[in-house]
């Protein structure tokens, strides 16, 4: 034990104590007591102590990213410093950490994970912070063409369309995202691209294994280093899918395994999941407001809706849910009907789907479109009639118009789907239908189709026609779209007048049939 000051001191004290007792004891009892030296709160447990003991006896030990931090803490605990012996365990582990661990983000993640069981000593020795800095600094300093030292996926991989392009024009993709980099030296092999994708995903999985406190520190450090938003988003997605059961619909067939893990205590509690979810929501980089019709970043609209569903189930903070709804609204044109069909998880709401949430999201979407022209106008004034600025502003307005048309069609499809809900009140249906401006629809066929479905399912089985404030007579088949459009236009009320009249008519019939739904007076 010549390499450990602590062990040497403990053994010496025990020898002196046994020699000073002066009492005659049986030899077996003395030997048994002599060989038991307590080491309270020893870092790393018996396995690490065995490795440190072997090192003391000159036996070669393997130092890896998984045990380097534990051996460093053990060396500190046992006082295995250069002052007591040359090339001692403190210097050996520090050298290994500096040369082999802190130079690699993936190795640093492994070391950081091992530090979870070494607190508070790992924190006091600065191991935790050094691991966090390594994880955040290395990717931040890496070229986008070689994230984490791994090649980015080539855009030509598996795409017939790219085969028609010259090699110099091939786009470099990472997880399917165009990085803006164009290959100049030809295309890499499909095998290399696949290996790169696997390597990046593997690093994300390693990072997702961290505990929430450590993971929050890593994300904070990444944001402080102004790391590429795609890297942060990719990590957050991986961490959320791994830690929150049922978040990804594609993984819901693993429900049996999830239930078994929950019963064994392997999954986080509901409170822990709520904290984790709110952390992911607040850590997501702000959406990039580009004049582009394509979605930016890795955070897809489907994933955001999955987060929102989970937030509703876990009863996350209202601020987190509102932030998530605003983020969804910023890319609502990429949503699908399946995304909008969110079940209502509140006992106070009788409708099958959460219509209020969709109405709020549509409202946030419209707010974003209203802010864009004001920003464009201010930029145009600052540009002093710059032709390029004017062209950019015109392009932005054109894109906004296209987005509005896409969302208008989506809302009409959603209305047709929820119209058959017997608990959907007329005013709720009407408010969502008229939330969009008239120019959000090139044709009103989809809107009137949803009115048709709503009136059919809320007529209470009666077959007589419906009239009221511009709403044309509906025969047994319901409202005729073209006839409704002509009547509404002639009345000067537009689609809004027709919808309010339809809602009022449906509400009146509900009251007459004793359905309990209270219709609001139509406003032609």
XYZ file of C-alpha atoms in Angstrom:
524
model
C 0.000 0.000 0.000
C 2.956 2.276 -0.609
C 1.062 4.263 -3.265
C -1.885 5.266 -1.072
C -1.341 7.701 1.755
C -4.822 6.996 3.128
C -4.430 3.197 3.232
C -0.911 3.457 4.596
C -2.093 5.744 7.377
C -5.097 3.567 8.253
C -3.005 0.406 8.410
C -0.330 2.108 10.495
C -2.913 3.419 12.959
C -4.465 -0.032 13.258
C -1.089 -1.606 13.954
C -0.293 0.962 16.620
C -3.699 0.509 18.214
C -3.360 -3.250 18.389
C 0.145 -2.956 19.840
C -0.940 -0.457 22.502
C -3.889 -2.491 23.773
C -1.664 -4.839 25.747
C -4.509 -7.267 26.203
C -4.098 -10.929 25.513
C -6.501 -11.945 22.807
C -6.830 -15.002 20.710
C -4.700 -14.847 17.585
C -7.649 -15.526 15.260
C -9.656 -12.630 16.655
C -6.679 -10.263 16.353
C -6.035 -11.226 12.739
C -9.712 -10.922 11.827
C -9.950 -7.454 13.358
C -6.655 -6.401 11.821
C -7.783 -7.159 8.254
C -11.036 -5.160 8.442
C -10.530 -1.449 7.725
C -13.702 0.561 7.038
C -13.757 2.920 4.036
C -17.062 4.800 4.346
C -18.569 6.388 1.207
C -15.878 4.941 -1.045
C -16.590 6.132 -4.623
C -17.304 3.477 -7.217
C -17.872 0.533 -4.928
C -15.965 -2.726 -4.535
C -15.034 -3.078 -8.204
C -13.243 0.266 -8.315
C -11.532 -0.416 -4.977
C -10.252 -3.721 -6.349
C -8.817 -1.934 -9.397
C -7.145 0.682 -7.180
C -5.709 -2.043 -4.937
C -4.282 -3.876 -7.946
C -2.684 -0.630 -9.081
C -1.059 -0.319 -5.662
C 0.498 -3.751 -6.113
C 1.755 -2.928 -9.598
C -0.879 -4.896 -11.491
C -1.847 -3.380 -14.841
C -5.461 -2.137 -14.922
C -7.645 -1.104 -17.848
C -8.813 2.504 -17.761
C -11.837 3.285 -19.923
C -14.272 6.150 -20.332
C -16.709 4.268 -18.106
C -14.362 3.829 -15.118
C -11.921 6.738 -15.513
C -14.007 9.158 -13.428
C -14.572 6.547 -10.718
C -10.855 5.704 -10.578
C -10.033 9.421 -10.388
C -12.399 9.812 -7.428
C -10.975 6.681 -5.795
C -7.458 8.014 -6.257
C -8.488 11.250 -4.560
C -10.159 9.348 -1.722
C -7.079 7.150 -1.192
C -4.676 10.101 -1.670
C -2.752 8.381 -4.458
C -0.856 11.505 -5.529
C 2.580 12.203 -6.962
C 3.718 13.390 -3.551
C 3.406 9.825 -2.289
C 4.584 7.899 -5.388
C 5.570 8.706 -8.957
C 3.168 7.911 -11.785
C 0.433 7.453 -9.251
C -3.242 6.866 -9.969
C -4.245 10.541 -9.824
C -1.863 11.524 -12.603
C -2.628 8.388 -14.624
C -6.375 8.987 -14.608
C -6.017 12.723 -15.251
C -3.813 12.029 -18.258
C -6.274 9.475 -19.626
C -9.199 11.853 -19.181
C -7.383 14.690 -20.927
C -6.058 12.630 -23.829
C -8.787 10.061 -24.439
C -12.051 11.277 -22.892
C -12.331 15.051 -23.065
C -11.259 15.078 -26.720
C -14.291 13.054 -27.763
C -17.932 14.054 -27.164
C -19.065 10.427 -27.123
C -16.416 9.370 -24.602
C -17.253 12.417 -22.500
C -20.907 11.353 -22.431
C -19.885 7.947 -21.070
C -17.733 9.535 -18.384
C -20.491 11.990 -17.480
C -22.980 9.143 -17.146
C -20.637 7.373 -14.720
C -20.409 10.559 -12.630
C -24.075 10.217 -11.635
C -23.043 7.675 -8.985
C -19.959 9.620 -7.890
C -21.524 12.777 -6.488
C -20.554 15.003 -4.795
C -16.880 14.094 -5.252
C -17.058 14.123 -9.062
C -18.529 17.613 -8.858
C -15.895 18.812 -6.392
C -13.089 17.539 -8.634
C -14.558 19.344 -11.646
C -15.140 16.127 -13.577
C -18.796 16.870 -14.274
C -18.177 20.361 -15.602
C -15.247 19.240 -17.740
C -17.384 16.518 -19.316
C -20.190 18.994 -19.999
C -17.780 21.497 -21.548
C -16.282 18.794 -23.755
C -19.679 17.648 -24.996
C -20.765 21.200 -25.812
C -17.465 22.544 -27.150
C -16.414 19.838 -29.572
C -19.578 19.827 -31.720
C -19.667 23.633 -31.627
C -16.185 23.838 -33.130
C -16.847 21.129 -35.728
C -17.505 21.925 -39.376
C -21.099 21.304 -40.457
C -19.720 19.077 -43.219
C -18.350 16.709 -40.578
C -20.483 16.843 -37.452
C -18.752 15.239 -34.455
C -16.049 14.003 -36.812
C -18.543 11.898 -38.786
C -19.460 12.569 -42.426
C -22.858 14.015 -43.208
C -25.331 11.966 -45.190
C -25.170 12.634 -48.903
C -28.290 14.018 -50.491
C -28.067 11.561 -53.410
C -28.380 8.504 -51.228
C -31.317 6.449 -52.382
C -32.920 9.272 -54.353
C -33.596 8.836 -58.035
C -34.150 12.547 -58.533
C -30.642 13.379 -57.361
C -29.206 10.999 -59.940
C -30.194 13.508 -62.619
C -28.131 16.255 -60.968
C -24.402 16.749 -61.496
C -22.225 15.550 -58.666
C -21.103 19.075 -57.861
C -24.705 20.071 -57.174
C -25.490 17.233 -54.770
C -26.729 18.546 -51.433
C -25.263 17.393 -48.144
C -27.956 16.182 -45.795
C -27.871 15.367 -42.091
C -30.868 13.382 -40.845
C -32.670 14.473 -44.002
C -32.010 18.194 -43.443
C -30.365 20.251 -46.187
C -27.284 21.859 -44.620
C -26.708 24.179 -47.571
C -23.379 22.495 -48.320
C -22.774 21.330 -51.891
C -20.395 18.501 -52.625
C -17.562 19.413 -54.977
C -15.564 16.218 -55.016
C -18.209 13.712 -55.968
C -20.644 11.674 -53.919
C -19.758 9.395 -51.080
C -20.876 5.807 -51.027
C -24.240 4.773 -49.662
C -22.498 2.608 -47.083
C -20.520 5.576 -45.748
C -23.670 7.687 -45.566
C -25.523 4.968 -43.689
C -22.620 4.570 -41.277
C -22.600 8.326 -40.657
C -26.312 8.366 -39.879
C -25.916 5.438 -37.490
C -23.007 7.181 -35.754
C -24.966 10.399 -35.190
C -28.023 8.512 -33.946
C -25.816 6.452 -31.644
C -24.367 9.630 -30.111
C -27.867 10.977 -29.540
C -28.832 7.714 -27.821
C -25.786 7.961 -25.566
C -26.726 11.517 -24.621
C -30.331 10.469 -23.980
C -29.130 8.034 -21.309
C -28.097 10.898 -19.010
C -30.164 11.806 -15.979
C -32.307 14.917 -16.336
C -30.122 17.220 -14.150
C -26.998 16.357 -16.150
C -28.843 16.546 -19.462
C -30.172 20.015 -18.643
C -26.620 21.175 -17.964
C -25.452 19.789 -21.298
C -28.254 21.504 -23.221
C -27.602 24.795 -21.405
C -23.918 24.559 -22.316
C -24.779 23.798 -25.945
C -27.022 26.839 -26.138
C -24.364 29.006 -24.487
C -21.883 27.861 -27.153
C -24.412 28.845 -29.847
C -24.371 25.300 -31.177
C -26.203 24.556 -34.410
C -29.928 24.360 -33.673
C -30.304 21.071 -35.575
C -27.902 19.360 -33.177
C -29.823 20.579 -30.120
C -33.167 19.690 -31.672
C -31.989 16.211 -32.646
C -30.740 15.568 -29.139
C -33.963 16.813 -27.541
C -36.075 14.620 -29.823
C -34.029 11.539 -28.988
C -34.110 12.292 -25.253
C -37.864 12.877 -25.214
C -38.688 9.724 -27.176
C -36.476 7.610 -24.946
C -37.671 9.003 -21.620
C -41.389 9.704 -22.147
C -43.491 6.571 -22.805
C -46.004 6.762 -25.646
C -44.632 10.012 -27.078
C -43.972 8.507 -30.489
C -46.976 6.864 -32.111
C -44.687 4.475 -33.980
C -43.527 3.072 -30.644
C -46.967 2.479 -29.161
C -46.900 -1.212 -30.114
C -44.361 -1.573 -27.300
C -47.084 -0.799 -24.760
C -46.726 -4.181 -23.048
C -43.015 -3.667 -22.533
C -43.622 -0.132 -21.313
C -46.161 -1.348 -18.760
C -43.737 -3.993 -17.517
C -40.973 -1.410 -17.189
C -43.304 0.912 -15.304
C -44.283 -1.820 -12.857
C -40.625 -2.587 -12.194
C -39.838 1.071 -11.506
C -37.557 1.531 -14.536
C -39.608 4.379 -16.001
C -39.701 7.865 -14.475
C -42.694 8.831 -12.379
C -45.432 11.112 -13.706
C -43.909 14.113 -11.929
C -40.483 13.313 -13.387
C -41.975 12.907 -16.852
C -43.738 16.258 -16.484
C -40.499 17.981 -15.487
C -38.672 16.288 -18.343
C -41.353 17.285 -20.837
C -41.340 20.917 -19.723
C -37.548 20.930 -19.974
C -37.702 19.678 -23.560
C -40.336 22.260 -24.490
C -38.442 25.201 -23.000
C -35.129 23.996 -24.464
C -36.335 23.711 -28.059
C -34.637 26.372 -30.201
C -36.903 29.105 -31.478
C -38.490 28.317 -34.833
C -36.671 29.841 -37.751
C -38.893 32.388 -39.464
C -37.800 31.873 -43.023
C -39.657 32.687 -46.183
C -39.700 29.089 -47.194
C -42.390 26.564 -47.820
C -40.309 23.763 -46.352
C -40.093 22.930 -42.715
C -36.896 24.037 -41.024
C -35.033 22.049 -38.452
C -35.520 18.531 -37.176
C -38.557 19.213 -34.999
C -41.410 18.046 -37.178
C -44.986 19.131 -36.699
C -45.966 15.544 -35.899
C -43.418 15.428 -33.082
C -44.674 18.744 -31.692
C -48.243 17.470 -31.666
C -46.995 14.361 -29.868
C -45.446 16.600 -27.228
C -48.695 18.534 -26.931
C -50.752 15.372 -26.440
C -48.358 14.218 -23.751
C -48.394 17.659 -22.114
C -52.180 17.466 -21.880
C -52.065 13.972 -20.400
C -49.415 14.891 -17.832
C -51.127 18.219 -17.064
C -48.012 20.223 -17.814
C -47.811 23.908 -16.927
C -50.040 26.170 -18.990
C -47.046 28.267 -20.028
C -45.368 25.197 -21.518
C -48.487 24.167 -23.395
C -48.982 27.689 -24.738
C -45.366 27.832 -25.912
C -45.854 24.505 -27.653
C -49.066 25.654 -29.339
C -47.292 28.773 -30.621
C -44.437 26.659 -31.953
C -46.918 24.398 -33.750
C -48.692 27.449 -35.179
C -45.434 28.657 -36.716
C -45.392 25.585 -38.960
C -49.080 24.685 -39.046
C -49.037 24.389 -42.839
C -47.084 21.128 -42.405
C -49.676 19.540 -40.111
C -52.023 16.750 -41.144
C -55.577 15.881 -40.175
C -54.249 13.098 -37.953
C -52.171 15.678 -36.067
C -55.162 17.908 -35.369
C -57.368 15.077 -34.134
C -56.209 15.318 -30.535
C -58.464 13.577 -28.003
C -59.955 15.687 -25.256
C -58.403 14.612 -21.955
C -60.428 16.937 -19.743
C -63.407 15.620 -17.803
C -65.006 19.051 -18.169
C -65.141 18.827 -21.964
C -67.750 16.595 -23.564
C -66.429 16.678 -27.119
C -64.437 13.771 -28.469
C -61.615 15.985 -29.762
C -59.904 19.025 -28.271
C -61.469 21.694 -30.483
C -60.446 24.539 -28.167
C -56.772 23.678 -28.612
C -57.041 23.658 -32.405
C -58.848 27.001 -32.292
C -56.018 28.498 -30.217
C -53.387 27.143 -32.604
C -55.204 28.622 -35.601
C -55.379 31.941 -33.753
C -51.621 31.897 -33.112
C -51.045 31.030 -36.775
C -53.033 34.071 -37.892
C -51.163 36.274 -35.411
C -47.904 35.178 -37.004
C -49.144 36.087 -40.466
C -50.277 39.500 -39.243
C -46.859 40.206 -37.740
C -45.060 39.342 -40.981
C -46.391 42.235 -43.130
C -45.558 44.759 -40.404
C -41.996 43.451 -40.254
C -41.725 43.479 -44.037
C -43.029 47.056 -44.208
C -40.483 48.237 -41.657
C -37.699 46.514 -43.562
C -38.877 48.103 -46.795
C -38.731 51.600 -45.260
C -35.207 50.986 -43.968
C -34.093 49.702 -47.359
C -34.826 53.003 -49.159
C -36.647 51.393 -52.085
C -34.051 48.686 -52.492
C -35.259 46.421 -55.336
C -33.964 43.282 -53.671
C -35.786 44.049 -50.437
C -39.008 44.716 -52.314
C -38.647 41.458 -54.205
C -38.013 39.565 -50.959
C -41.049 41.181 -49.331
C -43.223 40.222 -52.289
C -41.966 36.659 -52.168
C -42.714 36.483 -48.449
C -46.286 37.673 -48.977
C -46.775 35.074 -51.695
C -45.539 32.318 -49.399
C -47.795 33.527 -46.593
C -50.773 33.399 -48.944
C -49.934 29.834 -49.920
C -49.604 28.862 -46.262
C -52.984 30.393 -45.519
C -54.621 28.411 -48.321
C -53.061 25.170 -47.077
C -54.218 25.816 -43.515
C -57.686 26.775 -44.758
C -58.036 23.440 -46.519
C -56.742 21.631 -43.432
C -59.239 23.360 -41.135
C -62.131 22.522 -43.474
C -61.082 18.866 -43.474
C -60.874 18.946 -39.688
C -64.346 20.487 -39.445
C -65.767 17.735 -41.651
C -64.212 15.125 -39.380
C -65.461 16.555 -36.082
C -68.869 17.611 -37.418
C -70.358 14.218 -36.594
C -69.601 14.640 -32.873
C -73.003 14.833 -31.171
C -71.518 16.853 -28.285
C -70.020 19.554 -30.519
C -72.020 22.701 -29.845
C -73.008 24.971 -32.745
C -71.111 28.018 -31.519
C -67.918 25.984 -31.106
C -68.217 24.662 -34.652
C -68.991 28.114 -35.997
C -66.152 29.902 -34.184
C -63.512 27.618 -35.649
C -65.031 27.754 -39.132
C -65.058 31.564 -39.301
C -61.686 31.992 -37.585
C -59.933 32.083 -40.955
C -60.391 35.091 -43.252
C -62.365 34.734 -46.478
C -59.230 34.718 -48.648
C -58.014 31.581 -46.865
C -60.249 29.580 -49.203
C -60.212 29.726 -52.998
C -63.444 27.728 -53.003
C -65.887 27.148 -50.194
C -66.756 23.572 -51.124
C -64.858 22.097 -48.192
C -66.439 24.528 -45.767
C -69.976 23.822 -46.941
C -69.297 20.113 -46.935
C -68.487 20.324 -43.234
C -71.704 22.309 -42.669
C -73.558 19.606 -44.563
C -72.153 16.886 -42.304
C -72.852 18.919 -39.186
C -76.487 19.575 -40.093
C -77.106 15.967 -41.059
C -75.782 14.623 -37.778
C -77.501 17.266 -35.663
C -80.935 17.412 -37.317
C -82.358 14.932 -34.808
C -83.595 12.582 -37.505
C -85.948 15.125 -39.063
C -86.108 15.322 -42.804
C -87.512 18.784 -43.390
C -85.441 21.498 -44.998
C -83.553 24.126 -43.099
C -83.855 27.853 -43.748
C -82.424 30.921 -42.123
C -80.448 34.087 -42.829
C -78.987 33.229 -46.189
C -78.858 29.459 -45.607
C -80.563 27.787 -48.578
C -83.118 25.092 -48.147
C -81.500 21.741 -47.450
C -83.218 18.624 -48.669
C -82.667 15.170 -47.198
C -79.135 15.187 -48.579
C -78.110 18.295 -46.637
C -76.721 21.606 -47.849
C -75.829 21.944 -51.521
C -72.422 23.618 -51.682
C -72.906 25.553 -54.895
C -76.395 26.682 -53.988
C -75.190 27.758 -50.566
C -72.363 29.741 -52.071
C -74.650 31.583 -54.471
C -77.182 32.333 -51.737
C -74.562 33.556 -49.277
C -72.945 35.751 -51.911
C -76.275 37.227 -52.953
C -77.101 37.978 -49.333
C -73.766 39.772 -48.968
C -72.948 37.836 -45.833
C -70.331 35.442 -47.189
C -69.417 32.142 -45.594
C -69.551 33.590 -42.104
C -73.224 34.484 -42.409
C -74.081 31.045 -43.686
C -72.156 29.315 -40.920
C -73.758 31.344 -38.186
C -77.156 30.653 -39.664
C -76.376 26.950 -39.888
C -75.136 26.908 -36.316
C -78.229 28.737 -35.113
C -80.490 26.372 -37.009
C -78.713 23.331 -35.607
C -78.910 24.797 -32.119
C -82.631 25.487 -32.443
C -83.247 21.918 -33.507
C -81.235 20.629 -30.571
C -83.318 22.647 -28.161
C -86.508 21.458 -29.796
C -85.384 17.845 -29.611
C -84.252 18.183 -25.992
C -80.636 17.537 -26.918
C -79.359 20.022 -24.383
C -77.183 21.946 -26.841
C -77.825 25.676 -26.737
C -77.590 27.359 -30.152
C -76.434 30.914 -30.422
C -78.554 33.368 -32.386
C -77.456 33.467 -36.023
C -75.994 36.666 -37.243
C -76.539 36.964 -40.960
